PDB file of C-alpha atoms and ligand atoms in Angstrom:
ATOM      1  CA  MET A   1     113.183  73.312  78.804  1.00 81.00           C
ATOM      2  CA  PRO A   2     109.410  73.643  79.969  1.00 90.00           C
ATOM      3  CA  GLN A   3     107.757  76.891  79.938  1.00 97.00           C
ATOM      4  CA  THR A   4     106.928  78.782  83.116  1.00 98.00           C
ATOM      5  CA  ALA A   5     103.796  80.262  83.529  1.00 98.00           C
ATOM      6  CA  LEU A   6     102.367  82.513  86.143  1.00 98.00           C
ATOM      7  CA  VAL A   7      98.493  82.576  86.801  1.00 98.00           C
ATOM      8  CA  THR A   8      96.754  84.710  89.439  1.00 98.00           C
ATOM      9  CA  GLY A   9      94.253  84.514  91.973  1.00 98.00           C
ATOM     10  CA  ALA A  10      94.605  80.349  90.864  1.00 98.00           C
ATOM     11  CA  ASN A  11      93.782  78.757  94.461  1.00 98.00           C
ATOM     12  CA  ARG A  12      90.470  78.047  92.893  1.00 98.00           C
ATOM     13  CA  GLY A  13      87.660  78.942  89.558  1.00 98.00           C
ATOM     14  CA  LEU A  14      88.903  79.055  86.858  1.00 98.00           C
ATOM     15  CA  GLY A  15      92.591  80.095  87.664  1.00 98.00           C
ATOM     16  CA  ARG A  16      93.360  76.607  89.186  1.00 98.00           C
ATOM     17  CA  GLU A  17      91.691  75.183  86.335  1.00 98.00           C
ATOM     18  CA  ILE A  18      93.819  77.388  83.800  1.00 98.00           C
ATOM     19  CA  VAL A  19      97.058  76.206  86.192  1.00 98.00           C
ATOM     20  CA  ARG A  20      95.802  72.362  86.000  1.00 98.00           C
ATOM     21  CA  GLN A  21      95.287  72.859  82.280  1.00 98.00           C
ATOM     22  CA  LEU A  22      98.674  74.110  81.275  1.00 98.00           C
ATOM     23  CA  ALA A  23     100.564  71.883  83.817  1.00 98.00           C
ATOM     24  CA  ALA A  24      98.820  69.170  82.005  1.00 98.00           C
ATOM     25  CA  ARG A  25     100.271  70.431  78.653  1.00 97.00           C
ATOM     26  CA  GLY A  26     103.603  69.967  80.318  1.00 97.00           C
ATOM     27  CA  VAL A  27     103.772  73.470  81.200  1.00 97.00           C
ATOM     28  CA  ARG A  28     105.493  74.489  84.725  1.00 97.00           C
ATOM     29  CA  ALA A  29     102.809  76.673  86.200  1.00 97.00           C
ATOM     30  CA  VAL A  30     102.508  78.756  89.209  1.00 98.00           C
ATOM     31  CA  LEU A  31      99.723  78.901  91.397  1.00 98.00           C
ATOM     32  CA  ALA A  32      99.656  82.031  92.308  1.00 98.00           C
ATOM     33  CA  ALA A  33      97.267  83.081  95.758  1.00 98.00           C
ATOM     34  CA  ARG A  34      97.600  86.285  97.472  1.00 98.00           C
ATOM     35  CA  ASP A  35      96.305  83.706 100.787  1.00 98.00           C
ATOM     36  CA  ILE A  36      99.665  80.926 100.434  1.00 98.00           C
ATOM     37  CA  GLU A  37      97.778  78.391 102.671  1.00 98.00           C
ATOM     38  CA  LYS A  38      94.681  78.339  99.944  1.00 98.00           C
ATOM     39  CA  GLY A  39      97.445  78.198  97.455  1.00 98.00           C
ATOM     40  CA  LEU A  40      99.457  75.231  98.704  1.00 98.00           C
ATOM     41  CA  ALA A  41      96.293  73.196  99.191  1.00 98.00           C
ATOM     42  CA  ALA A  42      95.119  73.652  95.837  1.00 98.00           C
ATOM     43  CA  ALA A  43      98.849  73.253  94.076  1.00 98.00           C
ATOM     44  CA  ALA A  44      98.839  69.786  96.752  1.00 98.00           C
ATOM     45  CA  GLN A  45      95.447  68.523  94.774  1.00 97.00           C
ATOM     46  CA  LEU A  46      96.538  68.997  91.767  1.00 98.00           C
ATOM     47  CA  LYS A  47     100.485  67.495  92.839  1.00 97.00           C
ATOM     48  CA  ALA A  48      97.981  64.629  93.564  1.00 97.00           C
ATOM     49  CA  GLN A  49      97.282  64.361  90.016  1.00 96.00           C
ATOM     50  CA  GLY A  50     100.845  64.317  89.178  1.00 96.00           C
ATOM     51  CA  LEU A  51     100.638  67.501  87.640  1.00 97.00           C
ATOM     52  CA  ASP A  52     104.451  69.615  87.987  1.00 89.00           C
ATOM     53  CA  VAL A  53     102.578  72.773  90.132  1.00 96.00           C
ATOM     54  CA  ALA A  54     104.430  75.436  92.147  1.00 97.00           C
ATOM     55  CA  ALA A  55     102.640  77.268  94.681  1.00 98.00           C
ATOM     56  CA  PHE A  56     103.356  81.583  95.027  1.00 98.00           C
ATOM     57  CA  ALA A  57     102.163  83.984  97.322  1.00 98.00           C
ATOM     58  CA  LEU A  58     101.285  86.885  95.282  1.00 98.00           C
ATOM     59  CA  ASP A  59      98.559  89.964  95.767  1.00 98.00           C
ATOM     60  CA  VAL A  60      98.015  91.882  92.732  1.00 98.00           C
ATOM     61  CA  THR A  61      97.007  95.331  94.952  1.00 98.00           C
ATOM     62  CA  SER A  62     100.993  95.281  96.149  1.00 98.00           C
ATOM     63  CA  ALA A  63     103.412  96.278  94.427  1.00 98.00           C
ATOM     64  CA  GLU A  64     105.818  94.840  96.799  1.00 98.00           C
ATOM     65  CA  SER A  65     103.834  91.264  96.626  1.00 98.00           C
ATOM     66  CA  ILE A  66     104.525  91.456  93.013  1.00 98.00           C
ATOM     67  CA  ALA A  67     108.361  92.474  92.791  1.00 98.00           C
ATOM     68  CA  ALA A  68     108.962  89.934  95.470  1.00 98.00           C
ATOM     69  CA  CYS A  69     106.879  86.915  93.353  1.00 98.00           C
ATOM     70  CA  VAL A  70     108.517  87.616  90.354  1.00 98.00           C
ATOM     71  CA  LEU A  71     111.983  87.990  91.347  1.00 97.00           C
ATOM     72  CA  LYS A  72     111.548  84.262  93.421  1.00 97.00           C
ATOM     73  CA  ILE A  73     110.240  83.394  89.984  1.00 97.00           C
ATOM     74  CA  GLU A  74     112.748  84.056  88.138  1.00 95.00           C
ATOM     75  CA  LYS A  75     115.156  82.802  90.388  1.00 95.00           C
ATOM     76  CA  ASP A  76     114.087  79.520  90.948  1.00 95.00           C
ATOM     77  CA  PHE A  77     112.432  79.566  87.244  1.00 94.00           C
ATOM     78  CA  GLY A  78     114.698  81.335  84.892  1.00 90.00           C
ATOM     79  CA  ALA A  79     112.235  83.077  83.222  1.00 91.00           C
ATOM     80  CA  ILE A  80     108.498  84.283  82.993  1.00 97.00           C
ATOM     81  CA  ASP A  81     107.087  83.003  79.633  1.00 98.00           C
ATOM     82  CA  ILE A  82     103.622  83.153  79.865  1.00 98.00           C
ATOM     83  CA  LEU A  83     101.058  85.460  82.540  1.00 98.00           C
ATOM     84  CA  VAL A  84      97.614  84.859  83.394  1.00 99.00           C
ATOM     85  CA  ASN A  85      95.952  87.982  84.885  1.00 99.00           C
ATOM     86  CA  ASN A  86      92.806  85.785  86.147  1.00 98.00           C
ATOM     87  CA  ALA A  87      92.068  87.461  90.063  1.00 98.00           C
ATOM     88  CA  ALA A  88      89.499  89.761  89.619  1.00 98.00           C
ATOM     89  CA  ILE A  89      86.922  90.268  92.610  1.00 98.00           C
ATOM     90  CA  LEU A  90      83.698  91.957  91.578  1.00 96.00           C
ATOM     91  CA  ILE A  91      82.336  93.955  94.672  1.00 95.00           C
ATOM     92  CA  ASP A  92      78.783  95.381  93.411  1.00 94.00           C
ATOM     93  CA  GLY A  93      76.299  95.103  95.495  1.00 81.00           C
ATOM     94  CA  PRO A  94      74.244  94.132  97.253  1.00 72.00           C
ATOM     95  CA  SER A  95      71.729  93.909  94.536  1.00 71.00           C
ATOM     96  CA  GLY A  96      74.394  92.795  91.637  1.00 73.00           C
ATOM     97  CA  PHE A  97      72.387  92.988  88.773  1.00 79.00           C
ATOM     98  CA  ASP A  98      70.356  95.793  89.587  1.00 84.00           C
ATOM     99  CA  ALA A  99      73.504  97.623  90.917  1.00 89.00           C
ATOM    100  CA  SER A 100      73.079 101.255  89.572  1.00 91.00           C
ATOM    101  CA  ALA A 101      76.410 103.334  88.748  1.00 93.00           C
ATOM    102  CA  PHE A 102      74.542 106.310  90.089  1.00 92.00           C
ATOM    103  CA  ASP A 103      74.829 104.652  94.179  1.00 91.00           C
ATOM    104  CA  LEU A 104      78.448 103.621  93.288  1.00 94.00           C
ATOM    105  CA  THR A 105      80.817 104.154  96.408  1.00 95.00           C
ATOM    106  CA  PRO A 106      84.025 105.824  95.477  1.00 96.00           C
ATOM    107  CA  GLU A 107      85.492 102.735  97.646  1.00 97.00           C
ATOM    108  CA  THR A 108      84.117 100.263  95.406  1.00 96.00           C
ATOM    109  CA  LEU A 109      85.298 101.678  91.937  1.00 97.00           C
ATOM    110  CA  ARG A 110      89.033 101.980  93.487  1.00 98.00           C
ATOM    111  CA  ALA A 111      89.378  98.364  94.908  1.00 98.00           C
ATOM    112  CA  THR A 112      87.815  97.157  91.874  1.00 98.00           C
ATOM    113  CA  PHE A 113      89.945  98.722  89.658  1.00 98.00           C
ATOM    114  CA  GLU A 114      93.060  97.907  92.067  1.00 98.00           C
ATOM    115  CA  THR A 115      92.103  94.502  91.089  1.00 98.00           C
ATOM    116  CA  ASN A 116      91.056  94.452  87.840  1.00 98.00           C
ATOM    117  CA  LEU A 117      93.437  97.174  85.957  1.00 98.00           C
ATOM    118  CA  ILE A 118      95.768  98.388  88.195  1.00 98.00           C
ATOM    119  CA  GLY A 119      97.113  94.875  89.044  1.00 98.00           C
ATOM    120  CA  PRO A 120      97.187  93.396  86.338  1.00 99.00           C
ATOM    121  CA  LEU A 121      99.344  97.088  84.500  1.00 98.00           C
ATOM    122  CA  ALA A 122     101.973  95.820  87.221  1.00 98.00           C
ATOM    123  CA  LEU A 123     102.110  92.381  86.521  1.00 98.00           C
ATOM    124  CA  ILE A 124     102.523  93.221  82.107  1.00 98.00           C
ATOM    125  CA  ARG A 125     105.295  95.642  83.570  1.00 98.00           C
ATOM    126  CA  ALA A 126     106.854  93.305  85.990  1.00 98.00           C
ATOM    127  CA  VAL A 127     107.346  90.743  83.215  1.00 98.00           C
ATOM    128  CA  ALA A 128     107.820  92.871  80.021  1.00 97.00           C
ATOM    129  CA  PRO A 129     111.577  93.310  80.426  1.00 95.00           C
ATOM    130  CA  GLY A 130     112.286  89.705  80.812  1.00 95.00           C
ATOM    131  CA  MET A 131     109.461  88.706  77.657  1.00 96.00           C
ATOM    132  CA  ARG A 132     111.505  91.145  75.592  1.00 95.00           C
ATOM    133  CA  GLN A 133     114.781  90.476  77.005  1.00 94.00           C
ATOM    134  CA  ARG A 134     113.364  86.603  75.591  1.00 94.00           C
ATOM    135  CA  GLY A 135     112.281  88.089  72.764  1.00 95.00           C
ATOM    136  CA  TYR A 136     108.923  85.410  73.633  1.00 97.00           C
ATOM    137  CA  GLY A 137     105.914  85.908  76.389  1.00 98.00           C
ATOM    138  CA  ARG A 138     102.406  85.366  76.327  1.00 98.00           C
ATOM    139  CA  VAL A 139      99.661  87.637  77.938  1.00 98.00           C
ATOM    140  CA  VAL A 140      96.505  86.925  78.937  1.00 99.00           C
ATOM    141  CA  ASN A 141      94.213  89.150  80.693  1.00 99.00           C
ATOM    142  CA  VAL A 142      90.863  86.897  81.563  1.00 99.00           C
ATOM    143  CA  SER A 143      87.757  89.944  80.629  1.00 98.00           C
ATOM    144  CA  SER A 144      84.556  89.494  81.015  1.00 98.00           C
ATOM    145  CA  SER A 145      81.398  90.085  78.299  1.00 98.00           C
ATOM    146  CA  ALA A 146      80.532  92.406  81.293  1.00 97.00           C
ATOM    147  CA  GLY A 147      83.605  95.006  79.513  1.00 98.00           C
ATOM    148  CA  GLN A 148      82.248  95.038  76.114  1.00 98.00           C
ATOM    149  CA  LEU A 149      81.169  97.936  74.929  1.00 98.00           C
ATOM    150  CA  ALA A 150      79.415  96.519  72.153  1.00 97.00           C
ATOM    151  CA  HIS A 151      76.917  95.323  75.019  1.00 94.00           C
ATOM    152  CA  MET A 152      76.947  97.757  77.413  1.00 96.00           C
ATOM    153  CA  GLY A 153      73.961  98.230  79.963  1.00 94.00           C
ATOM    154  CA  MET A 154      73.539  98.432  83.563  1.00 93.00           C
ATOM    155  CA  GLY A 155      74.043  96.536  86.806  1.00 94.00           C
ATOM    156  CA  PHE A 156      78.068  95.971  88.166  1.00 95.00           C
ATOM    157  CA  PRO A 157      79.158  99.421  87.167  1.00 97.00           C
ATOM    158  CA  ALA A 158      82.561  98.954  88.567  1.00 97.00           C
ATOM    159  CA  TYR A 159      83.219  95.261  87.664  1.00 97.00           C
ATOM    160  CA  ARG A 160      82.140  96.935  84.007  1.00 98.00           C
ATOM    161  CA  MET A 161      83.805  99.643  83.710  1.00 98.00           C
ATOM    162  CA  SER A 162      86.807  97.693  84.833  1.00 98.00           C
ATOM    163  CA  LYS A 163      87.092  95.315  82.517  1.00 98.00           C
ATOM    164  CA  THR A 164      86.887  97.313  79.931  1.00 98.00           C
ATOM    165  CA  ALA A 165      89.808  99.389  81.232  1.00 99.00           C
ATOM    166  CA  LEU A 166      91.219  95.408  80.959  1.00 99.00           C
ATOM    167  CA  ASN A 167      90.222  95.404  77.136  1.00 98.00           C
ATOM    168  CA  ALA A 168      91.803  98.663  76.586  1.00 98.00           C
ATOM    169  CA  LEU A 169      95.057  97.766  78.249  1.00 98.00           C
ATOM    170  CA  THR A 170      95.382  94.317  76.314  1.00 98.00           C
ATOM    171  CA  CYS A 171      95.000  97.066  72.794  1.00 98.00           C
ATOM    172  CA  ILE A 172      97.540  98.930  74.105  1.00 98.00           C
ATOM    173  CA  ALA A 173     100.065  96.615  75.729  1.00 98.00           C
ATOM    174  CA  ALA A 174     100.041  94.192  72.375  1.00 97.00           C
ATOM    175  CA  ALA A 175     101.229  97.268  70.538  1.00 96.00           C
ATOM    176  CA  GLU A 176     103.712  98.305  72.886  1.00 95.00           C
ATOM    177  CA  PHE A 177     105.532  94.712  72.196  1.00 95.00           C
ATOM    178  CA  ALA A 178     104.808  94.933  68.752  1.00 94.00           C
ATOM    179  CA  ARG A 179     106.775  98.238  67.820  1.00 92.00           C
ATOM    180  CA  GLY A 180     109.199  96.631  69.761  1.00 76.00           C
ATOM    181  CA  GLY A 181     109.667  93.570  66.988  1.00 81.00           C
ATOM    182  CA  ALA A 182     109.117  90.858  69.893  1.00 80.00           C
ATOM    183  CA  GLU A 183     106.844  88.104  69.730  1.00 94.00           C
ATOM    184  CA  VAL A 184     104.905  89.160  72.701  1.00 97.00           C
ATOM    185  CA  LYS A 185     100.889  88.299  72.226  1.00 98.00           C
ATOM    186  CA  VAL A 186      98.657  90.177  74.130  1.00 98.00           C
ATOM    187  CA  ASN A 187      94.877  88.686  74.313  1.00 98.00           C
ATOM    188  CA  ALA A 188      91.864  89.075  76.241  1.00 99.00           C
ATOM    189  CA  VAL A 189      89.985  86.683  77.317  1.00 99.00           C
ATOM    190  CA  ASP A 190      85.467  85.809  78.255  1.00 98.00           C
ATOM    191  CA  PRO A 191      85.135  82.338  79.490  1.00 98.00           C
ATOM    192  CA  GLY A 192      81.431  82.890  79.426  1.00 98.00           C
ATOM    193  CA  TRP A 193      79.593  82.492  82.149  1.00 97.00           C
ATOM    194  CA  VAL A 194      81.221  79.922  84.610  1.00 98.00           C
ATOM    195  CA  ARG A 195      80.526  78.054  87.752  1.00 98.00           C
ATOM    196  CA  THR A 196      82.900  79.055  90.163  1.00 97.00           C
ATOM    197  CA  GLY A 197      82.297  81.107  93.335  1.00 96.00           C
ATOM    198  CA  MET A 198      82.570  84.400  91.025  1.00 95.00           C
ATOM    199  CA  GLY A 199      80.200  82.882  88.434  1.00 95.00           C
ATOM    200  CA  GLY A 200      77.705  81.122  90.860  1.00 94.00           C
ATOM    201  CA  PRO A 201      75.859  77.598  91.098  1.00 95.00           C
ATOM    202  CA  GLU A 202      73.787  78.203  87.919  1.00 95.00           C
ATOM    203  CA  ALA A 203      76.236  79.628  85.900  1.00 96.00           C
ATOM    204  CA  GLU A 204      75.660  77.668  82.026  1.00 97.00           C
ATOM    205  CA  ARG A 205      79.666  76.715  81.853  1.00 98.00           C
ATOM    206  CA  SER A 206      82.019  74.243  83.847  1.00 98.00           C
ATOM    207  CA  VAL A 207      85.413  75.290  85.078  1.00 98.00           C
ATOM    208  CA  GLU A 208      87.354  73.115  82.334  1.00 98.00           C
ATOM    209  CA  GLN A 209      84.986  74.973  79.580  1.00 98.00           C
ATOM    210  CA  GLY A 210      85.982  78.502  80.812  1.00 98.00           C
ATOM    211  CA  ALA A 211      89.371  78.248  81.069  1.00 98.00           C
ATOM    212  CA  GLU A 212      90.145  76.662  77.632  1.00 98.00           C
ATOM    213  CA  THR A 213      89.955  79.397  75.323  1.00 98.00           C
ATOM    214  CA  ALA A 214      92.691  81.069  78.151  1.00 98.00           C
ATOM    215  CA  VAL A 215      94.688  78.118  77.905  1.00 98.00           C
ATOM    216  CA  TRP A 216      94.787  78.388  74.011  1.00 98.00           C
ATOM    217  CA  LEU A 217      95.438  81.448  73.850  1.00 98.00           C
ATOM    218  CA  ALA A 218      98.424  81.490  76.498  1.00 98.00           C
ATOM    219  CA  THR A 219      99.814  78.678  74.437  1.00 98.00           C
ATOM    220  CA  LEU A 220      99.323  80.506  71.155  1.00 98.00           C
ATOM    221  CA  PRO A 221     101.990  79.116  68.077  1.00 97.00           C
ATOM    222  CA  SER A 222     104.236  81.967  66.486  1.00 95.00           C
ATOM    223  CA  ASP A 223     101.246  83.359  64.147  1.00 96.00           C
ATOM    224  CA  GLY A 224      98.301  83.700  66.481  1.00 97.00           C
ATOM    225  CA  PRO A 225      96.638  86.650  67.608  1.00 98.00           C
ATOM    226  CA  THR A 226      97.643  89.542  69.370  1.00 98.00           C
ATOM    227  CA  GLY A 227      95.870  92.412  70.508  1.00 98.00           C
ATOM    228  CA  GLY A 228      92.251  90.154  69.918  1.00 98.00           C
ATOM    229  CA  PHE A 229      89.386  89.610  72.091  1.00 98.00           C
ATOM    230  CA  PHE A 230      87.968  86.448  71.950  1.00 98.00           C
ATOM    231  CA  ARG A 231      85.402  83.622  73.818  1.00 98.00           C
ATOM    232  CA  ASP A 232      85.069  80.319  72.453  1.00 98.00           C
ATOM    233  CA  LYS A 233      88.238  80.833  70.597  1.00 98.00           C
ATOM    234  CA  LYS A 234      86.769  83.176  67.986  1.00 98.00           C
ATOM    235  CA  LEU A 235      87.458  86.667  68.176  1.00 98.00           C
ATOM    236  CA  ILE A 236      84.669  89.257  69.704  1.00 98.00           C
ATOM    237  CA  ALA A 237      83.805  92.656  69.588  1.00 98.00           C
ATOM    238  CA  TRP A 238      85.076  94.899  72.124  1.00 98.00           C
TER     239      TRP A 238
HETATM  240  P1  NAP B  13      86.259  83.141  91.692  1.00 90.62           P
HETATM  241  O1  NAP B  13      85.570  82.065  91.953  1.00 90.62           O
HETATM  242  O2  NAP B  13      85.747  84.738  92.572  1.00 90.62           O
HETATM  243  O3  NAP B  13      88.124  83.576  91.766  1.00 90.62           O
HETATM  244  C1  NAP B  13      88.808  84.771  92.116  1.00 90.62           C
HETATM  245  C2  NAP B  13      89.814  84.057  92.905  1.00 90.62           C
HETATM  246  O4  NAP B  13      91.296  85.883  92.807  1.00 90.62           O
HETATM  247  C3  NAP B  13      90.549  83.851  93.727  1.00 90.62           C
HETATM  248  O5  NAP B  13      91.760  82.680  93.639  1.00 90.62           O
HETATM  249  C4  NAP B  13      90.546  84.922  94.669  1.00 90.62           C
HETATM  250  O6  NAP B  13      91.246  84.336  95.858  1.00 90.62           O
HETATM  251  C5  NAP B  13      91.854  85.753  93.763  1.00 90.62           C
HETATM  252  N1  NAP B  13      92.040  87.337  94.021  1.00 90.62           N
HETATM  253  C6  NAP B  13      90.740  88.052  94.059  1.00 90.62           C
HETATM  254  N2  NAP B  13      91.607  89.587  94.871  1.00 90.62           N
HETATM  255  C7  NAP B  13      92.659  89.483  94.818  1.00 90.62           C
HETATM  256  C8  NAP B  13      93.821  89.615  94.776  1.00 90.62           C
HETATM  257  N3  NAP B  13      94.208  91.090  95.043  1.00 90.62           N
HETATM  258  N4  NAP B  13      95.287  89.118  94.931  1.00 90.62           N
HETATM  259  C9  NAP B  13      95.574  88.400  94.483  1.00 90.62           C
HETATM  260  N5  NAP B  13      94.392  87.240  94.036  1.00 90.62           N
HETATM  261  C10 NAP B  13      93.200  88.129  94.108  1.00 90.62           C
HETATM  262  O7  NAP B  13      86.393  83.905  90.166  1.00 90.62           O
HETATM  263  P2  NAP B  13      86.091  83.112  89.170  1.00 90.62           P
HETATM  264  O8  NAP B  13      85.256  83.253  88.532  1.00 90.62           O
HETATM  265  O9  NAP B  13      87.077  81.909  89.108  1.00 90.62           O
HETATM  266  O10 NAP B  13      87.085  84.206  87.844  1.00 90.62           O
HETATM  267  C11 NAP B  13      88.602  84.101  87.034  1.00 90.62           C
HETATM  268  C12 NAP B  13      88.540  85.131  86.670  1.00 90.62           C
HETATM  269  O11 NAP B  13      87.630  85.012  85.076  1.00 90.62           O
HETATM  270  C13 NAP B  13      88.368  87.070  87.230  1.00 90.62           C
HETATM  271  O12 NAP B  13      88.906  87.648  86.699  1.00 90.62           O
HETATM  272  C14 NAP B  13      86.639  87.389  86.595  1.00 90.62           C
HETATM  273  O13 NAP B  13      86.038  88.726  86.269  1.00 90.62           O
HETATM  274  C15 NAP B  13      86.587  86.514  85.351  1.00 90.62           C
HETATM  275  N6  NAP B  13      85.805  86.231  84.821  1.00 90.62           N
HETATM  276  C16 NAP B  13      84.275  85.137  85.351  1.00 90.62           C
HETATM  277  C17 NAP B  13      83.033  84.852  84.868  1.00 90.62           C
HETATM  278  C18 NAP B  13      82.415  83.699  85.553  1.00 90.62           C
HETATM  279  O14 NAP B  13      81.044  83.722  85.478  1.00 90.62           O
HETATM  280  N7  NAP B  13      82.821  83.081  86.564  1.00 90.62           N
HETATM  281  C19 NAP B  13      82.821  85.252  83.809  1.00 90.62           C
HETATM  282  C20 NAP B  13      83.661  86.242  83.020  1.00 90.62           C
HETATM  283  C21 NAP B  13      84.799  86.836  83.890  1.00 90.62           C
HETATM  284  P3  NAP B  13      90.837  84.584  97.194  1.00 90.62           P
HETATM  285  O15 NAP B  13      89.997  82.867  97.351  1.00 90.62           O
HETATM  286  O16 NAP B  13      91.820  85.067  98.257  1.00 90.62           O
HETATM  287  O17 NAP B  13      88.906  85.301  97.174  1.00 90.62           O
END
């Protein structure tokens, strides 16, 4: 039986590449996209490369959408072994690196947290019962160096805070699963600065490089780590 992975925000960028690399390893990869037409188009490209990829609709800000997507995957494939919380938004702006926390609107902060934190938490909750029951799971939260308290500075305040909170969620969820005794590993990854819609064309890394550590964490062996934050397969500071 191949393992099944759910990757959010996977119609483009790092999410699509994570799906591609997982499928190339023999994982049945679900390419989840909030716009199903974009999801189907991305899945068709990967299928044309001979990869076993299915597109499902999933808006991570909608409880109904999460419930329907998880139910459909479990009905079609039986279980979700791997969850990659990849979908995110970066809407601090327009000044980006210069965006001031003092100008941050509650609307921007709320919208950012809905997608970058509350969505991932809802997805973890949705897959947790199945993972606990089967005693196996891998959860990867795609975070960012922008969320590292060790190097916190100004710019992108809503995005930064959402990724710091996602890192906290990573520690909390890893501890909860560990207490339950099931082999469910939860880790966070910083993909580096990657050439995607979010990273822009000047970024230093390709999507192939950027996806590598997330895929490694998604396919960790039994003696692999849990509750850590990784870049280039190495532990980094929170
Ligand atoms: P991207 O190119 O902007 O892609 C983001 C993806 O998330 C898109 O597929 C987008 O869908 C989806 N998405 C946004 N809101 C969603 C929602 N409510 N429900 C479902 N999907 C939603 O970004 P990326 O660079 O690939 O980033 C992927 C992850 O890496 C993010 O967590 C990001 O924070 C992290 N990251 C990226 C970089 C970088 O340099 N690129 C660096 C550090 C961390 P639509 O196409 O419909 O908009």
